[in-house]
Amino acid sequence: MSAGHEPVAGERLLATYDLVCEHEQDAFARAREIAFEQTVELPEACVPPALVRAVVGHVDDMVRLGKRRWRATLSYPAEIVGGEVPQLLNLLFGNVSLFTGVRLVDLVWPPSLLAAFGGPRFGIAGVRKLLPQADGRALLMVPIKPIGLTARELGALAHRFARGGVDLIKDDNSLADQATAPFAERVARVAELVRLAHEETGSQTVYIPHISGPLERLPEKVAILKREGVRAALVSAFTQGLDALRYLAQSSGLALFTHPALSGAFFGRTHGLAPEVVYGDLLRVLGADGVVYANAGGRFPIEEAQCEATNERLRRPLGSIRPAFPVAGGGVRVETLPRWAARYGPDTVFLIGGSLYLQEDVEAATRALVQALAWQGGRTVE
Amino acid sequence: MSAGHEPVAGERLLATYDLVCEHEQDAFARAREIAFEQTVELPEACVPPALVRAVVGHVDDMVRLGKRRWRATLSYPAEIVGGEVPQLLNLLFGNVSLFTGVRLVDLVWPPSLLAAFGGPRFGIAGVRKLLPQADGRALLMVPIKPIGLTARELGALAHRFARGGVDLIKDDNSLADQATAPFAERVARVAELVRLAHEETGSQTVYIPHISGPLERLPEKVAILKREGVRAALVSAFTQGLDALRYLAQSSGLALFTHPALSGAFFGRTHGLAPEVVYGDLLRVLGADGVVYANAGGRFPIEEAQCEATNERLRRPLGSIRPAFPVAGGGVRVETLPRWAARYGPDTVFLIGGSLYLQEDVEAATRALVQALAWQGGRTVE
């Protein structure tokens, strides 16, 4: 528990689960089973009644959704989270992950947990302050890749994108600390060439290196980013561990964008966690200023409604927690960008990779995309 | 990359995926898509041919398993892992997690990666050295719980189990650093009462506190365990992040047992990761000396064949990597222990929780269980 964020007695964390059950009594029995499994993890007969009252989850609501489908809302005492990420995950989906037919679909956060985790340090407004040229419009992000290029080659790519006026350049999530482009060398080279583009053309580009690797080396890597004047970082929150996001948000002073690698393993249709809860709630509350997700219409089988749900959760009012940028990627192409920009509105980042790499003149193509977003401005098409 | 574990050029990591595809050409196209997606993450036309050769995965094998089911074996250059856990996870299942119908079912490790991660520091033989009384037989583990008890109450429970001669006492995975039993106080109290039982009865019990919480506080928590003379720890590797296991294995000097909380979210039937690969390969290679899993026949819907597959992988020869203990829990009761001990053999730990708590005299019941395991000895029933 962080100092100054003591839990308020009586505050509760609400978690809603969709259940696959035959009958109403099965659904109630399953919900009660979850309430015990996620807290005391013992049969009721072994638990002193005072602890049942103090610790075990409550089944607050049950709704029938359809044939064999029920929605149960449970509440847990906020203080058993202890303000720590691993225990938060354990409470929400630890042992029930080993059941079948249980899917976490909603969360309602008590103020003490929001204060303990703290959310984005920049948020949408803070990221916009780094990018004054993009006022009122959606942002363009591009990746530099692939793995196997040298730091010098990645820097040359970044230079072309920055000269084209791109807002954000991120390392590919596969760029870790491999021998072909070691972290420190890559960051120094790319940051240098983004600065050069700024001197040449006045472009304002924020470079987002991928910070990853052994947890004990994260402080050293943050120091390297600071030394190179970098103001943002990409965190693969699921491969790195979600607590690494919380740690970097609380300590690094960097604007943090998360990458969704590995997250899809959680998103079973009837068992697991709902993407909009993971991307829109968990990552935001743990400190993401921008959340990269795979957009509909691309190479991943994702529905647009799911992306809209994530967008809405990242931007909605949430107590003391700042809104965060949705970053739609993996399904946005040069030719579909205007449509997505109209659909998702100005408080969105669009990540364009492969289709931009296929353009003959990458700098000119980048410039055209930024102009398309500027032209689109704040307008959204319903 | 750890010093002294430079990758050997040409070494490859083999990953086998089960695919849901209509026709053979779809299966080959999907396998090739995975080979690009997991490495360069770009269309082939954008990747210089030299990089395609050096970095992109190879499709080494394709087998038809049945209607719409194919098994593809891909190989990746070992050096692109860079010896780091997050990039290992990213390579194996990062972006493909966002596909559907892709399931990781096998791994073949090159020696350089085994050396980089290092595996268990104790392994089965090392854990047995801590428990000379259990020579040649299966081990008994019990949890102390539930959350909400004070450190004093948890210590009193541990005292009774230790007096009964239990081999291993683990903290419940929900015991983090909550105000009711803060970590340092809990560890001190339980360790003290386990020592007291040893003085009283000569019992040899290893206490396994749950080490968890903010990653930047892990070194301080290891120091607390050392100060209290504790020789083992429980790691919730999935809620804490898998790199925390690697870190603790490489630096703590403790025997490490992993808890499976949250892991079930990965185990989709046609998409995700196979439990035996996660438990039996990943956790072992990253450093688990014992791997707790939910056993068949209990409150979780798990098949015995899956548990046997995990047991086999944890114990099999694997280059320089020590064998690790399977810890069958969550489905082992007082009355079924002899059957499971006969089935799984002596190199197994059995974790008994709820059904032992229901016994009137916990100390006597513990003693009877240990005697049953001693009587069973090394014999296995086929």
Short mmCIF file of N, CA and C in Angstrom, two decimals, chain B residues 194-282:
data_model
loop_
_atom_site.label_atom_id
_atom_site.label_comp_id
_atom_site.label_asym_id
_atom_site.label_seq_id
_atom_site.Cartn_x
_atom_site.Cartn_y
_atom_site.Cartn_z
N VAL B 194 7.37 -22.40 13.24
CA VAL B 194 7.84 -23.63 12.59
C VAL B 194 9.12 -24.12 13.29
N ARG B 195 9.99 -23.16 13.67
CA ARG B 195 11.20 -23.54 14.44
C ARG B 195 10.83 -24.13 15.79
N LEU B 196 9.83 -23.53 16.42
CA LEU B 196 9.38 -24.03 17.72
C LEU B 196 8.90 -25.48 17.60
N ALA B 197 8.12 -25.76 16.57
CA ALA B 197 7.64 -27.14 16.36
C ALA B 197 8.82 -28.09 16.18
N HIS B 198 9.83 -27.62 15.48
CA HIS B 198 11.03 -28.44 15.28
C HIS B 198 11.69 -28.77 16.62
N GLU B 199 11.80 -27.74 17.48
CA GLU B 199 12.40 -27.97 18.80
C GLU B 199 11.55 -28.94 19.63
N GLU B 200 10.24 -28.82 19.50
CA GLU B 200 9.33 -29.63 20.31
C GLU B 200 9.28 -31.09 19.85
N THR B 201 9.26 -31.29 18.52
CA THR B 201 8.98 -32.64 18.01
C THR B 201 10.05 -33.17 17.08
N GLY B 202 11.03 -32.33 16.74
CA GLY B 202 12.04 -32.77 15.77
C GLY B 202 11.56 -32.71 14.33
N SER B 203 10.37 -32.15 14.10
CA SER B 203 9.83 -32.09 12.74
C SER B 203 10.71 -31.23 11.84
N GLN B 204 10.82 -31.63 10.59
CA GLN B 204 11.59 -30.89 9.58
C GLN B 204 10.60 -30.31 8.59
N THR B 205 10.32 -29.04 8.70
CA THR B 205 9.34 -28.41 7.82
C THR B 205 9.97 -27.19 7.16
N VAL B 206 9.80 -27.09 5.86
CA VAL B 206 10.25 -25.89 5.15
C VAL B 206 9.06 -24.97 4.97
N TYR B 207 9.21 -23.72 5.39
CA TYR B 207 8.16 -22.72 5.25
C TYR B 207 8.38 -21.96 3.94
N ILE B 208 7.29 -21.78 3.20
CA ILE B 208 7.34 -21.16 1.87
C ILE B 208 6.46 -19.92 1.86
N PRO B 209 6.99 -18.78 2.28
CA PRO B 209 6.18 -17.55 2.27
C PRO B 209 5.88 -17.11 0.84
N HIS B 210 4.75 -16.45 0.68
CA HIS B 210 4.38 -15.88 -0.62
C HIS B 210 5.09 -14.54 -0.77
N ILE B 211 6.01 -14.48 -1.73
CA ILE B 211 6.70 -13.22 -2.00
C ILE B 211 6.00 -12.57 -3.18
N SER B 212 5.54 -11.35 -2.99
CA SER B 212 4.73 -10.71 -4.02
C SER B 212 4.79 -9.21 -3.83
N GLY B 213 4.05 -8.52 -4.68
CA GLY B 213 3.95 -7.07 -4.52
C GLY B 213 4.79 -6.31 -5.52
N PRO B 214 4.99 -5.01 -5.26
CA PRO B 214 5.69 -4.13 -6.21
C PRO B 214 7.06 -4.68 -6.56
N LEU B 215 7.39 -4.68 -7.84
CA LEU B 215 8.65 -5.30 -8.28
C LEU B 215 9.86 -4.63 -7.64
N GLU B 216 9.77 -3.33 -7.38
CA GLU B 216 10.93 -2.64 -6.81
C GLU B 216 11.15 -3.01 -5.35
N ARG B 217 10.18 -3.69 -4.75
CA ARG B 217 10.36 -4.09 -3.36
C ARG B 217 10.75 -5.57 -3.21
N LEU B 218 10.89 -6.28 -4.31
CA LEU B 218 11.27 -7.70 -4.21
C LEU B 218 12.62 -7.90 -3.52
N PRO B 219 13.64 -7.09 -3.82
CA PRO B 219 14.93 -7.31 -3.14
C PRO B 219 14.82 -7.17 -1.62
N GLU B 220 14.04 -6.18 -1.18
CA GLU B 220 13.83 -5.97 0.26
C GLU B 220 13.10 -7.17 0.88
N LYS B 221 12.17 -7.74 0.13
CA LYS B 221 11.42 -8.88 0.67
C LYS B 221 12.30 -10.14 0.73
N VAL B 222 13.16 -10.30 -0.27
CA VAL B 222 14.12 -11.41 -0.21
C VAL B 222 15.00 -11.26 1.03
N ALA B 223 15.43 -10.03 1.30
CA ALA B 223 16.28 -9.79 2.47
C ALA B 223 15.55 -10.14 3.77
N ILE B 224 14.26 -9.84 3.81
CA ILE B 224 13.48 -10.21 5.01
C ILE B 224 13.46 -11.73 5.17
N LEU B 225 13.26 -12.45 4.08
CA LEU B 225 13.23 -13.92 4.15
C LEU B 225 14.57 -14.45 4.64
N LYS B 226 15.66 -13.90 4.13
CA LYS B 226 16.99 -14.34 4.54
C LYS B 226 17.21 -14.09 6.03
N ARG B 227 16.79 -12.90 6.46
CA ARG B 227 16.96 -12.52 7.87
C ARG B 227 16.23 -13.50 8.79
N GLU B 228 15.07 -13.99 8.32
CA GLU B 228 14.27 -14.90 9.15
C GLU B 228 14.68 -16.36 8.95
N GLY B 229 15.73 -16.59 8.19
CA GLY B 229 16.21 -17.96 8.01
C GLY B 229 15.34 -18.80 7.09
N VAL B 230 14.52 -18.16 6.30
CA VAL B 230 13.62 -18.88 5.39
C VAL B 230 14.41 -19.33 4.16
N ARG B 231 14.10 -20.52 3.65
CA ARG B 231 14.88 -21.08 2.54
C ARG B 231 14.09 -21.26 1.25
N ALA B 232 12.81 -20.83 1.25
CA ALA B 232 11.98 -21.05 0.07
C ALA B 232 10.96 -19.92 -0.05
N ALA B 233 10.36 -19.81 -1.22
CA ALA B 233 9.31 -18.80 -1.41
C ALA B 233 8.33 -19.27 -2.47
N LEU B 234 7.10 -18.78 -2.34
CA LEU B 234 6.05 -19.01 -3.33
C LEU B 234 5.97 -17.78 -4.23
N VAL B 235 5.94 -18.00 -5.53
CA VAL B 235 5.83 -16.91 -6.50
C VAL B 235 4.58 -17.13 -7.35
N SER B 236 3.69 -16.16 -7.35
CA SER B 236 2.54 -16.21 -8.26
C SER B 236 3.01 -15.68 -9.60
N ALA B 237 3.60 -16.58 -10.38
CA ALA B 237 4.37 -16.15 -11.55
C ALA B 237 3.53 -15.42 -12.58
N PHE B 238 2.23 -15.70 -12.64
CA PHE B 238 1.41 -15.10 -13.69
C PHE B 238 0.85 -13.75 -13.27
N THR B 239 0.52 -13.58 -12.00
CA THR B 239 0.06 -12.26 -11.55
C THR B 239 1.26 -11.35 -11.30
N GLN B 240 2.38 -11.92 -10.93
CA GLN B 240 3.58 -11.13 -10.62
C GLN B 240 4.35 -10.80 -11.89
N GLY B 241 4.17 -11.61 -12.92
CA GLY B 241 4.97 -11.47 -14.14
C GLY B 241 6.02 -12.56 -14.17
N LEU B 242 6.14 -13.25 -15.31
CA LEU B 242 7.05 -14.40 -15.37
C LEU B 242 8.50 -14.01 -15.16
N ASP B 243 8.84 -12.76 -15.49
CA ASP B 243 10.23 -12.36 -15.28
C ASP B 243 10.59 -12.27 -13.80
N ALA B 244 9.61 -12.11 -12.95
CA ALA B 244 9.89 -12.09 -11.50
C ALA B 244 10.40 -13.46 -11.04
N LEU B 245 9.86 -14.52 -11.64
CA LEU B 245 10.35 -15.86 -11.32
C LEU B 245 11.82 -15.99 -11.73
N ARG B 246 12.13 -15.59 -12.96
CA ARG B 246 13.51 -15.65 -13.47
C ARG B 246 14.43 -14.83 -12.55
N TYR B 247 13.99 -13.65 -12.18
CA TYR B 247 14.80 -12.78 -11.32
C TYR B 247 15.08 -13.44 -9.97
N LEU B 248 14.04 -13.97 -9.36
CA LEU B 248 14.22 -14.58 -8.04
C LEU B 248 15.08 -15.84 -8.13
N ALA B 249 14.91 -16.61 -9.20
CA ALA B 249 15.72 -17.83 -9.35
C ALA B 249 17.20 -17.47 -9.50
N GLN B 250 17.46 -16.40 -10.24
CA GLN B 250 18.86 -16.04 -10.50
C GLN B 250 19.52 -15.31 -9.33
N SER B 251 18.72 -14.74 -8.44
CA SER B 251 19.34 -13.85 -7.45
C SER B 251 19.04 -14.17 -6.00
N SER B 252 17.98 -14.95 -5.71
CA SER B 252 17.55 -15.01 -4.30
C SER B 252 18.20 -16.11 -3.49
N GLY B 253 18.63 -17.19 -4.14
CA GLY B 253 19.14 -18.32 -3.37
C GLY B 253 18.04 -19.12 -2.68
N LEU B 254 16.78 -18.82 -2.97
CA LEU B 254 15.66 -19.52 -2.34
C LEU B 254 15.15 -20.63 -3.26
N ALA B 255 14.59 -21.69 -2.67
CA ALA B 255 13.86 -22.68 -3.46
C ALA B 255 12.51 -22.07 -3.81
N LEU B 256 12.15 -22.10 -5.08
CA LEU B 256 10.97 -21.36 -5.53
C LEU B 256 9.86 -22.30 -6.00
N PHE B 257 8.67 -22.06 -5.46
CA PHE B 257 7.47 -22.78 -5.89
C PHE B 257 6.55 -21.77 -6.54
N THR B 258 5.95 -22.16 -7.67
CA THR B 258 5.06 -21.22 -8.36
C THR B 258 3.61 -21.57 -8.10
N HIS B 259 2.77 -20.53 -8.08
CA HIS B 259 1.33 -20.70 -7.94
C HIS B 259 0.67 -20.40 -9.28
N PRO B 260 -0.39 -21.16 -9.63
CA PRO B 260 -0.97 -21.02 -10.98
C PRO B 260 -2.02 -19.92 -11.14
N ALA B 261 -2.27 -19.09 -10.13
CA ALA B 261 -3.31 -18.07 -10.25
C ALA B 261 -3.17 -17.30 -11.56
N LEU B 262 -4.29 -17.13 -12.25
CA LEU B 262 -4.41 -16.39 -13.51
C LEU B 262 -4.00 -17.22 -14.73
N SER B 263 -3.22 -18.29 -14.51
CA SER B 263 -2.71 -19.03 -15.67
C SER B 263 -3.82 -19.64 -16.51
N GLY B 264 -4.95 -19.99 -15.87
CA GLY B 264 -6.03 -20.63 -16.60
C GLY B 264 -6.58 -19.78 -17.73
N ALA B 265 -6.39 -18.47 -17.64
CA ALA B 265 -6.86 -17.59 -18.72
C ALA B 265 -6.15 -17.87 -20.04
N PHE B 266 -4.98 -18.51 -19.97
CA PHE B 266 -4.21 -18.82 -21.19
C PHE B 266 -4.65 -20.10 -21.90
N PHE B 267 -5.44 -20.91 -21.21
CA PHE B 267 -5.57 -22.32 -21.63
C PHE B 267 -6.80 -22.60 -22.47
N GLY B 268 -7.05 -21.77 -23.49
CA GLY B 268 -8.18 -22.05 -24.38
C GLY B 268 -8.02 -23.39 -25.07
N ARG B 269 -9.16 -23.99 -25.44
CA ARG B 269 -9.12 -25.32 -26.03
C ARG B 269 -8.50 -25.31 -27.43
N THR B 270 -8.81 -24.26 -28.19
CA THR B 270 -8.24 -24.19 -29.55
C THR B 270 -7.36 -22.95 -29.74
N HIS B 271 -7.24 -22.13 -28.70
CA HIS B 271 -6.41 -20.93 -28.81
C HIS B 271 -5.77 -20.63 -27.47
N GLY B 272 -4.47 -20.38 -27.49
CA GLY B 272 -3.78 -20.06 -26.25
C GLY B 272 -2.54 -20.91 -26.11
N LEU B 273 -2.26 -21.31 -24.88
CA LEU B 273 -1.05 -22.09 -24.61
C LEU B 273 -1.47 -23.38 -23.90
N ALA B 274 -0.79 -24.45 -24.19
CA ALA B 274 -1.10 -25.73 -23.53
C ALA B 274 -0.56 -25.69 -22.10
N PRO B 275 -1.39 -26.12 -21.12
CA PRO B 275 -0.96 -26.07 -19.72
C PRO B 275 0.37 -26.78 -19.47
N GLU B 276 0.57 -27.94 -20.11
CA GLU B 276 1.79 -28.69 -19.83
C GLU B 276 3.03 -27.96 -20.35
N VAL B 277 2.86 -27.14 -21.38
CA VAL B 277 4.00 -26.36 -21.89
C VAL B 277 4.29 -25.20 -20.93
N VAL B 278 3.23 -24.56 -20.46
CA VAL B 278 3.40 -23.42 -19.54
C VAL B 278 3.98 -23.92 -18.21
N TYR B 279 3.35 -24.92 -17.62
CA TYR B 279 3.79 -25.41 -16.31
C TYR B 279 5.08 -26.23 -16.42
N GLY B 280 5.09 -27.10 -17.44
CA GLY B 280 6.16 -28.11 -17.50
C GLY B 280 7.43 -27.61 -18.15
N ASP B 281 7.30 -26.64 -19.05
CA ASP B 281 8.47 -26.15 -19.76
C ASP B 281 8.85 -24.73 -19.32
N LEU B 282 7.92 -23.80 -19.53
CA LEU B 282 8.26 -22.39 -19.26
C LEU B 282 8.67 -22.17 -17.81
#
